[in-house]
Coordinates of C-alpha atoms and ligand atoms in Angstrom, one line a residue:
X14 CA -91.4 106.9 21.3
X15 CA -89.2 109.0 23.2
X16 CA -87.1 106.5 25.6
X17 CA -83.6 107.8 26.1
X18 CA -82.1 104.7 25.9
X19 CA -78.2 104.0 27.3
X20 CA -76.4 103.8 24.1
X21 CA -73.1 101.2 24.7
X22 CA -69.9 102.2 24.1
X23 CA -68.4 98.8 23.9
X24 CA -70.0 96.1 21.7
X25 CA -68.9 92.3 22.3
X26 CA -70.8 89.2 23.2
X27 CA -71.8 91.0 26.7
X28 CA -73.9 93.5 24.6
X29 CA -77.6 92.2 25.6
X30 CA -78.4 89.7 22.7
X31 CA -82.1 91.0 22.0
X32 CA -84.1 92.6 19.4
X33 CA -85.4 96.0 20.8
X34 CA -86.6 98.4 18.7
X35 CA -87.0 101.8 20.5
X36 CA -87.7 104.1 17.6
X37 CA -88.4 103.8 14.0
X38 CA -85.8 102.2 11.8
X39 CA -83.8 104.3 11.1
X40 CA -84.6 106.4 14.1
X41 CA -84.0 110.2 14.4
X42 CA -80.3 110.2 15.7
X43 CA -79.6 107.8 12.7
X44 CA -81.4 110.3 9.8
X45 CA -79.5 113.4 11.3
X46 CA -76.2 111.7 11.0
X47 CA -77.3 110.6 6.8
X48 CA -78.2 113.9 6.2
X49 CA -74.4 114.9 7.2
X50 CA -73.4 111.6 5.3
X51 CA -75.5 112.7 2.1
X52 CA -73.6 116.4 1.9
X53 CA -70.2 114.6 2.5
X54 CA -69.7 110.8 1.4
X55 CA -69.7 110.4 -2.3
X56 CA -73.5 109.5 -3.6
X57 CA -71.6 106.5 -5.1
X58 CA -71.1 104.3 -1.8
X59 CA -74.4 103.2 -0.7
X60 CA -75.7 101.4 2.7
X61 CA -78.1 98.4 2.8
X62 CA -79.9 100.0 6.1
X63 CA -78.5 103.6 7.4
X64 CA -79.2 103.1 10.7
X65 CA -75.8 104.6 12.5
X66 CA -73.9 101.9 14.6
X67 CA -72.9 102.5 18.0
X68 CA -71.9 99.1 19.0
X69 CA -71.9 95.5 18.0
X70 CA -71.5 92.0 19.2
X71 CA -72.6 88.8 19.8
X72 CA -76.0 88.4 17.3
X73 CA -76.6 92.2 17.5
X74 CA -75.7 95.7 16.1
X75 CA -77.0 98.6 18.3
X76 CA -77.6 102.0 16.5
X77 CA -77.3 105.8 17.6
X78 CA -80.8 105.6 18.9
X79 CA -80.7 102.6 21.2
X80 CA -82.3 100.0 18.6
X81 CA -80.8 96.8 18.8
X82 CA -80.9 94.9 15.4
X83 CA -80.3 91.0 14.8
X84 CA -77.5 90.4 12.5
X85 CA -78.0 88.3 9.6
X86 CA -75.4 89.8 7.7
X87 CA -72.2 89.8 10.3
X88 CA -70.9 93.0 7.5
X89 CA -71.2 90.7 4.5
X90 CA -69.9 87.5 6.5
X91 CA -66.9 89.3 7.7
X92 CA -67.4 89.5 11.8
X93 CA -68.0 85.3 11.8
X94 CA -66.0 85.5 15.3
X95 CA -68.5 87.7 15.9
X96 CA -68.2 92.0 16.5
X97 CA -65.6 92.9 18.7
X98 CA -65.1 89.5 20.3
X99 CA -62.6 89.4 23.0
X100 CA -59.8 87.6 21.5
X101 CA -59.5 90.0 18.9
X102 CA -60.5 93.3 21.2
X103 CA -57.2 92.2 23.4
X104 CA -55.2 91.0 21.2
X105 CA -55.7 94.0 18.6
X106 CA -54.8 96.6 21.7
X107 CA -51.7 95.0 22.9
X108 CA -50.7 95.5 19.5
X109 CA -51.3 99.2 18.7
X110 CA -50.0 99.8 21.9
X111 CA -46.7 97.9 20.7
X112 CA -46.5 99.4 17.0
X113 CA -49.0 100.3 14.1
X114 CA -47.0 100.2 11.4
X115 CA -43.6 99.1 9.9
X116 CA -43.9 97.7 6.8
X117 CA -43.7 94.2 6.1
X118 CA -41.3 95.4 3.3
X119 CA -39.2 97.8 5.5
X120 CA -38.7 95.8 8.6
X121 CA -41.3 92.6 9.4
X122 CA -42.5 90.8 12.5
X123 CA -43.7 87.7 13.9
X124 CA -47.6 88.5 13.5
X125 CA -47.6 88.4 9.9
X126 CA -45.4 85.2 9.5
X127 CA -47.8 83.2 12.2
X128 CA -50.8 84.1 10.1
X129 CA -49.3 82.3 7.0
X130 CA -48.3 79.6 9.6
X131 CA -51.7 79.2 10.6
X132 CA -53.0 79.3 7.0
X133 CA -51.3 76.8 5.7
X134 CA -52.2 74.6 8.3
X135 CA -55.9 75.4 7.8
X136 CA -56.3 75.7 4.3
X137 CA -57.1 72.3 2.4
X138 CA -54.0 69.9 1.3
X139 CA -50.9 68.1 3.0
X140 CA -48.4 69.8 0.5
X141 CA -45.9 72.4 1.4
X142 CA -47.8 76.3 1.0
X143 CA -46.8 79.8 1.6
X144 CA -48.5 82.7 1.8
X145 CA -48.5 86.3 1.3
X146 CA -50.7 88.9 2.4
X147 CA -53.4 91.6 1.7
X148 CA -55.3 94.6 2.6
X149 CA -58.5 93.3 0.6
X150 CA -60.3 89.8 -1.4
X151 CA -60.0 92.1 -5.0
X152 CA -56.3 92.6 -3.7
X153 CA -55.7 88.7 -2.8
X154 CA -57.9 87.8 -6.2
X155 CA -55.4 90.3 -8.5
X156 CA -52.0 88.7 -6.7
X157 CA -53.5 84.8 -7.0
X158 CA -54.0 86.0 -10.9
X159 CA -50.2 87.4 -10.7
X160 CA -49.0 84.0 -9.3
X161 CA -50.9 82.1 -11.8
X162 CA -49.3 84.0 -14.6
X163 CA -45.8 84.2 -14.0
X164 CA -46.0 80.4 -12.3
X165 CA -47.9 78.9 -16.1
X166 CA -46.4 81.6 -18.4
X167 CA -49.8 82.2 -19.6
X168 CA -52.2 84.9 -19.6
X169 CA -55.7 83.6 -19.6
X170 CA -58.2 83.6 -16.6
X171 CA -60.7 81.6 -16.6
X172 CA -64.0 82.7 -14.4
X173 CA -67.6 81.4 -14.2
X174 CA -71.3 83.2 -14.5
X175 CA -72.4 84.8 -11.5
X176 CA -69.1 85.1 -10.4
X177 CA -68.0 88.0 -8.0
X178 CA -64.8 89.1 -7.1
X179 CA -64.4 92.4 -6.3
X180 CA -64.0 96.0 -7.9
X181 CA -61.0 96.7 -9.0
X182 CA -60.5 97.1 -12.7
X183 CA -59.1 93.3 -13.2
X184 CA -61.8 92.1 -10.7
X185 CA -64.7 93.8 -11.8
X186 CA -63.3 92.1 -15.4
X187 CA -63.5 88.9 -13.2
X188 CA -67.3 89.9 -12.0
X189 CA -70.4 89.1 -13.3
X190 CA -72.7 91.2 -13.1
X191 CA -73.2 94.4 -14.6
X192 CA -75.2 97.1 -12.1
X193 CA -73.8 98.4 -9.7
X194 CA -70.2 96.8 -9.8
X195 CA -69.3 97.3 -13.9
X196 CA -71.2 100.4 -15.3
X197 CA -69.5 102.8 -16.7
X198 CA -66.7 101.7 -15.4
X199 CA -65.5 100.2 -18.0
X200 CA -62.9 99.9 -20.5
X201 CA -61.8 96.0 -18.2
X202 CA -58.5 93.9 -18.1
X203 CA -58.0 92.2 -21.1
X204 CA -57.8 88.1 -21.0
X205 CA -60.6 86.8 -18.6
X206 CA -63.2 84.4 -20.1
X207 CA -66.5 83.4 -18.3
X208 CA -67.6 79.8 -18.4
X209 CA -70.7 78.7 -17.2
X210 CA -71.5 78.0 -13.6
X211 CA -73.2 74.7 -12.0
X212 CA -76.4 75.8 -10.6
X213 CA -79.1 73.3 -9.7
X214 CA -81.6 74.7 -9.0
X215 CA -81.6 76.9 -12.5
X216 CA -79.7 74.0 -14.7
X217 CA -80.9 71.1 -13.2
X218 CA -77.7 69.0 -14.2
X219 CA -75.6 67.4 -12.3
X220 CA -71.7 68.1 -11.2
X221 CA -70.3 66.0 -14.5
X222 CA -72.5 67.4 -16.9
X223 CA -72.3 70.8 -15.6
X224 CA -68.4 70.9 -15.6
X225 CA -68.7 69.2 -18.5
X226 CA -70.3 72.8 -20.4
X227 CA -68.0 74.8 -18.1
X228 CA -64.8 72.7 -20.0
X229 CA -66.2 72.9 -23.2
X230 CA -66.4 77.0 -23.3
X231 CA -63.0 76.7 -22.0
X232 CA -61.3 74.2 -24.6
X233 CA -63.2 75.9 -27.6
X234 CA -63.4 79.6 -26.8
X235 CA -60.2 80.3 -24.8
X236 CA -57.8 76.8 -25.3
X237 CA -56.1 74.7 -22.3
X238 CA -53.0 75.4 -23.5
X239 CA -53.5 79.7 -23.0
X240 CA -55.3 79.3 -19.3
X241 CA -53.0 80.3 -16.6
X242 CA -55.5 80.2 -14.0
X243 CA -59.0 78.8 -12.9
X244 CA -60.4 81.2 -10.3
X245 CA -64.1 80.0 -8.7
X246 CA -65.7 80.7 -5.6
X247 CA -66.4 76.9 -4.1
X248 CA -70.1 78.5 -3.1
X249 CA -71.1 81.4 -4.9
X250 CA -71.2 84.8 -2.5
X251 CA -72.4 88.0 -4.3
X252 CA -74.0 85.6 -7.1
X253 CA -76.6 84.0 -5.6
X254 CA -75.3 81.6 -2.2
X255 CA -74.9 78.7 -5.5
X256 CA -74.1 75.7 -4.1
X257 CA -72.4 73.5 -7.1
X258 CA -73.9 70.5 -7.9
X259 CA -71.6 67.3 -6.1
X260 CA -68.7 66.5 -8.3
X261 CA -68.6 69.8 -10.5
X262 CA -65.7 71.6 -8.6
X263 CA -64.0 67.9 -8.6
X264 CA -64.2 67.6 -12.2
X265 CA -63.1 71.1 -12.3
X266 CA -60.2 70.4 -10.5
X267 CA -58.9 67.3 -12.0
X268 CA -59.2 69.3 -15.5
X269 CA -57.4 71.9 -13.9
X270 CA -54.6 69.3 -13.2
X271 CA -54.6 67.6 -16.5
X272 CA -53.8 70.9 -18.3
X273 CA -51.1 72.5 -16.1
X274 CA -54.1 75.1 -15.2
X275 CA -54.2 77.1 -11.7
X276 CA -57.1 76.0 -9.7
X277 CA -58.0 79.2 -7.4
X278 CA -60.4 78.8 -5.1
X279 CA -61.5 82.2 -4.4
X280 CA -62.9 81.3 -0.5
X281 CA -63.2 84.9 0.9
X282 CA -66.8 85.0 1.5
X283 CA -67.0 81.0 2.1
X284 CA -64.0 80.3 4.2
X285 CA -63.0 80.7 7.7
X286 CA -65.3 78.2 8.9
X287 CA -68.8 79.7 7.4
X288 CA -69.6 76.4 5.8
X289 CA -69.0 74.4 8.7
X290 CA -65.8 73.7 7.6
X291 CA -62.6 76.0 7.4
X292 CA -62.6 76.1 4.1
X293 CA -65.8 75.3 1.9
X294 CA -63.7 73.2 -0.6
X295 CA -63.2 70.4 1.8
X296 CA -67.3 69.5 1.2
X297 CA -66.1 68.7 -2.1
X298 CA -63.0 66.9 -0.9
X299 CA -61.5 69.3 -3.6
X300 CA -57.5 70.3 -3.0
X301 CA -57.0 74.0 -4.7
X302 CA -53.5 74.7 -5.8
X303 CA -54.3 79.0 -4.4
X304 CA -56.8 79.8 -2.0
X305 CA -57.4 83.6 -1.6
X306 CA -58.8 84.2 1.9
X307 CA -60.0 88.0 3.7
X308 CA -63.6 88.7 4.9
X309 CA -64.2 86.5 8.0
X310 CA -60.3 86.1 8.9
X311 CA -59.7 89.5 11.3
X312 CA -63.0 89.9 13.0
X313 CA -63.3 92.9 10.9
X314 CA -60.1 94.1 10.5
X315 CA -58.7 94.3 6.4
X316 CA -56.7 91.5 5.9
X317 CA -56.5 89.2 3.1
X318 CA -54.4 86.2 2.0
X319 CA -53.3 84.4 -1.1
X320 CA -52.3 80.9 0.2
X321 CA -51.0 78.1 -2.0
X322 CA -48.8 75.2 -3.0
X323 CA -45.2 77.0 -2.1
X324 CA -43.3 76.3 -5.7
X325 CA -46.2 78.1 -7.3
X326 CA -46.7 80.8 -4.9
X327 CA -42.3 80.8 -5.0
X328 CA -42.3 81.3 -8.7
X329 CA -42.9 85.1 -8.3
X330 CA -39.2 87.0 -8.5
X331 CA -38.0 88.8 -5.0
X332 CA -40.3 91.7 -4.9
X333 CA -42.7 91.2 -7.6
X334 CA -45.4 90.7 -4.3
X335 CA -46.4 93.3 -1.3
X336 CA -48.2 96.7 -0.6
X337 CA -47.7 99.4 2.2
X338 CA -50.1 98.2 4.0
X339 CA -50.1 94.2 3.5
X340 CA -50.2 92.3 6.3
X341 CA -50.8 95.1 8.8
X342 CA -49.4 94.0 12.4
X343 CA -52.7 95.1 13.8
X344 CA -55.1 93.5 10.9
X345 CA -52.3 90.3 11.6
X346 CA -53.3 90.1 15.6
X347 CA -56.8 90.5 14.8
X348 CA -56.5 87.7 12.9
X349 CA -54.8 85.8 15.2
X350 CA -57.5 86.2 17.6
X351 CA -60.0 85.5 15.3
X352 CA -58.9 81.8 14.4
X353 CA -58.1 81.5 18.2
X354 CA -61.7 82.2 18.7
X355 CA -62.8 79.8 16.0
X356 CA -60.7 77.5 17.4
X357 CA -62.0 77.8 21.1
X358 CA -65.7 77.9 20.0
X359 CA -65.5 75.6 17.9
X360 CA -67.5 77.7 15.2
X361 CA -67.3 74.8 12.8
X362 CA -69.7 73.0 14.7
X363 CA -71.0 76.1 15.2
X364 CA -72.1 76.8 11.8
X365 CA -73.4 73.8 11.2
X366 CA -75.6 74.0 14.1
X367 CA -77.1 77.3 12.1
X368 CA -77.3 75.4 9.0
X369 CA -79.6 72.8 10.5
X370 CA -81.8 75.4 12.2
X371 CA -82.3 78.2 9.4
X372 CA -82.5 75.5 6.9
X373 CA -85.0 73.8 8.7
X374 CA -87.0 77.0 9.4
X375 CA -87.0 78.3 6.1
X376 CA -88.1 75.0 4.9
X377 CA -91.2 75.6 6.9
X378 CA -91.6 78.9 5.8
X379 CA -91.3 77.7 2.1
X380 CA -94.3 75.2 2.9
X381 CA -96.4 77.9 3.2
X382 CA -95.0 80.5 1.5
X383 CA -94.4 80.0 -2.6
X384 CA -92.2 82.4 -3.8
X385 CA -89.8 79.7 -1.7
X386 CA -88.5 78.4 -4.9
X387 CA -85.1 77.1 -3.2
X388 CA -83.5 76.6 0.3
X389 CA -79.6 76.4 -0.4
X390 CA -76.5 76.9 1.1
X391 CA -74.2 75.5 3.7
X392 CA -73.2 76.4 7.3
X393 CA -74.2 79.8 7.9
X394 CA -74.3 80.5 4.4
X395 CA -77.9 80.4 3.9
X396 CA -80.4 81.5 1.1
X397 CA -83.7 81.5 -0.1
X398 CA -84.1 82.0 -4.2
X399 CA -87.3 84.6 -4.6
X400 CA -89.3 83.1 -7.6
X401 CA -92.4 83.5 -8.8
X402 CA -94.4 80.9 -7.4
X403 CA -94.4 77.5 -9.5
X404 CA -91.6 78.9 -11.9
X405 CA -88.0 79.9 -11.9
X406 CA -88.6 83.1 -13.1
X407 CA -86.7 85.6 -10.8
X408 CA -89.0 87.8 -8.4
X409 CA -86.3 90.9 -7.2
X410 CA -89.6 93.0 -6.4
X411 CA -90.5 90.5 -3.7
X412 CA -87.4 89.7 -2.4
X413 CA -86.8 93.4 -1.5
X414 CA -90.2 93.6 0.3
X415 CA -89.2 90.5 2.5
X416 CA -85.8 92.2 3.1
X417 CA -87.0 95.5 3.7
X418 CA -89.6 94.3 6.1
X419 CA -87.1 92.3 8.2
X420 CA -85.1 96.1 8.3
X421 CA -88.2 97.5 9.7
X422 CA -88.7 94.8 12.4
X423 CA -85.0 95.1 13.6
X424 CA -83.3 92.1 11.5
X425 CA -80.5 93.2 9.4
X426 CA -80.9 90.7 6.0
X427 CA -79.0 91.0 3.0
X428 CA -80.0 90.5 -0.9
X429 CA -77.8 89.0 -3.3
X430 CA -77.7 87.5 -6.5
X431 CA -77.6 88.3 -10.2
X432 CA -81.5 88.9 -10.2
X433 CA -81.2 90.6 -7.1
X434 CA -84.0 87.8 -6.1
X435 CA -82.0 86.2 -3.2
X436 CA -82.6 86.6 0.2
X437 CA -78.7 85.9 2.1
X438 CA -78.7 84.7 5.7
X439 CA -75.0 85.6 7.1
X440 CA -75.2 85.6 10.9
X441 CA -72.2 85.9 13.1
X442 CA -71.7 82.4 14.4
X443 CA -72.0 83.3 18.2
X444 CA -75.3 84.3 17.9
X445 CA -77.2 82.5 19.7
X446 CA -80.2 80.1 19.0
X447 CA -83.0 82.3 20.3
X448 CA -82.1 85.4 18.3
X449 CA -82.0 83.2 14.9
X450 CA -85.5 81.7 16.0
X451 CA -86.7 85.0 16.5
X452 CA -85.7 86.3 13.3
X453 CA -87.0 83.7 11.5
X454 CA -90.2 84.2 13.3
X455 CA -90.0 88.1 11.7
X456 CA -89.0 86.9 8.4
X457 CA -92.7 84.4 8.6
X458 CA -94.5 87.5 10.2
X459 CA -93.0 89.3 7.0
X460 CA -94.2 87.0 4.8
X461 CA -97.1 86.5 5.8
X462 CA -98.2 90.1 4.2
X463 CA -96.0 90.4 1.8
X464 CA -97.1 87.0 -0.3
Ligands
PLP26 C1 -66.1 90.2 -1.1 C2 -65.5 89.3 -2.1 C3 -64.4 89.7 -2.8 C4 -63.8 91.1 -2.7 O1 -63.3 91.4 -1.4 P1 -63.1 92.9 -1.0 O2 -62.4 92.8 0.3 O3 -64.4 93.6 -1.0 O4 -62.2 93.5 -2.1 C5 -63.8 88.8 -3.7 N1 -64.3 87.5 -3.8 C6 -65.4 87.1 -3.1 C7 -65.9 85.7 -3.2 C8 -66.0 88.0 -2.2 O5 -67.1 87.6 -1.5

């Protein structure tokens, strides 16, 4: 095809919500700009689907050659507020036309300071918190571990299988899996002991007896009395979109609690209203003593957050905490903008809405299609665990297929998961109902000749 289309300069929730493919995916304008990208980004940094964005908003990304893709992946469930939405747009340019850059260190401002406001209204508990902030979630993750320590005295962190949380060299310590975020990479920071992880659909036990395991490794291999710090991710992101069975973070917790133990709630990819809830702990009814926030809390800008009970987070000495570039003003007024627009839109609700209509289309889709082995998740924080049919055995081979086939057809999917057999559905929570229809209707269409 050989349509000129108008490419948009400016994305946002005007940007026509439809899937319109105009050329092949990824189309011509998009290969020319990866062959520049191949001689000059580092082979090491890949891309799910290099089609070249233009502009995004709303449900959709538009590339370089006029195809308009439906987002199911909202940049790894970071544009929840959706891409360039208008509180952030205007609130972000009043501020780079004020100032870029002090330094929260050198001289601060009032952005940064509402943000913790804000946060410690919104994250879970009536107890006094402060905050500090972040460029990234391994950033927030390495200063909720430095917290822990110097707050317990203790050195030991405590993390779960399947867990991810990030890539730098104490995160990827933190961090499950092997390839692509630990090889050769290595040698890690010392002191960080996996558990294992609740996961139904795989263990089949419930929350008691699964935390049960998790406190046994914990008491045996590493001892109570040398843990300075719990950190779990209330729904798995990167691992799999596990949902803990009821009562397992609970337990967790009230361990935790018993044993002068830091309970971190690593919320970066479940927070900020993706479960239906601002923060995904509240499902559980469980209080964290640190929560580490970033991903959906700018509407794209870097910003992150540790966020906790205040004589914890105050045990730190008078500069032991910061960066240059912490708590940006402009990542703060993105942010701003971005719980304003939760706020407005409700996207709480919101995401519950998409929980009840991608779980209920997938169920019908799993009816007929039997590599289905689960439908998990919560708010729009959706999966489908890839299996061969009738067995739990992992099936990566096929969950690529479905995934690549939705690229191909215009709907920008994710995979995730330790067997790379999961199939993530992230959207941004102001797209709307038709578009999510429509790519479940792809996803069947796909699936119908891939089973
Ligand atoms: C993405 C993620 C991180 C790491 O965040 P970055 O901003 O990529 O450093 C940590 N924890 C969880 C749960 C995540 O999803």
């Amino acid at each position: 095809m050989s349509i000129t289309q108008d490419i948009p300069a400016v994305g946002g929730p005007e940007l026509p919500q439809e899937r319109r493919l105009v050329t092949e995916i990824p189309g011509p304008a998009s290969r020319a700009l990866h062959e520049r990208r191949t001689a000059a980004v580092a082979a090491g940094v890949g891309s799910v689907l290099p089609v070249y964005v233009a502009a995004a908003g709303g449900g959709v990304v538009v590339d370089v050659d006029g195809n308009s893709l439906i987002d199911l992946a909202s940049g790894i469930a970071v544009t929840t507020v959706g891409n360039a939405a208008p509180e952030v747009v205007s609130r972000v340019s009043a501020q780079v036309a004020a100032f870029t850059h002090t330094c929260f260190m050198v001289a601060p401002y009032d952005g940064y300071v509402e943000v913790c406001e804000r946060l410690a209204d919104l994250t879970p508990g009536e107890h006094a918190k402060k905050a500090a902030l972040f460029n990234s979630g391994a950033e927030a993750v390495e200063n909720a571990v430095k917290v822990a320590r110097v707050h317990t005295g203790r050195s030991a962190v405590v993390v779960v299988d399947h867990a991810y949380h990030g890539r730098t060299n104490l995160t990827m310590a933190m961090t499950a899996k092997n390839m692509p975020y630990k090889q050769g990479f290595g040698p890690f920071a010392g002191e960080v002991y996996r558990a294992p992880m609740s996961y139904p659909f795989r263990d089949g036990l419930d929350g008691r007896t699964a935390a049960a395991r998790t406190i046994d490794v914990v008491d045996k291999q590493v001892g109570a009395e040398n843990v300075a710090c719990l950190v779990i991710e209330p729904v798995l992101g990167e691992g799999g979109f596990v949902v803990p069975a009821p009562g397992y973070l609970a337990a967790l917790a009230d361990y935790c609690r018993d044993h002068g133990i830091v309970f971190v709630a690593d919320e970066i990819q479940s927070g900020m209203c993706r479960t239906g809830a601002w923060f995904a702990c509240e499902h559980e009814g469980v209080v964290p003593d640190l929560v580490t926030v970033a991903k959906g809390v700018a509407g794209g800008l870097p910003l992150a957050a540790v966020v906790g009970r205040a004589e914890m987070m105050d045990s730190v000495h008078a500069g032991g905490l910061g960066g240059t570039y912490g708590g940006n003003p402009v990542a703060c007024a993105a942010a701003l903008g971005a719980i304003a627009t939760m706020e407005q839109l409700d996207l709480n609700a919101r995401a519950r809405e998409v929980e009840a209509l991608l779980t209920g289309r997938l169920r019908e889709l799993a009816a007929t299609f039997p590599p289905i082995g689960e439908v998990r998740g919560r708010g729009a924080m959706i999966a489908i665990e890839v299996v061969e049919p009738g067995t739990t055995n992992p099936d990566a081979a096929t969950a690529s297929r479905l995934s690549a086939g939705c690229h191909q057809a215009g709907v920008l999917t994710l995979t995730c998961g330790t067997y790379g057999n999961i199939l993530r559905f992230l959207p941004p929570l102001v797209a709307p109902d038709a578009l999510l229809h429509e790519a479940m209707d792809v996803l069947a269409e796909v699936a119908s000749t891939v089973g």
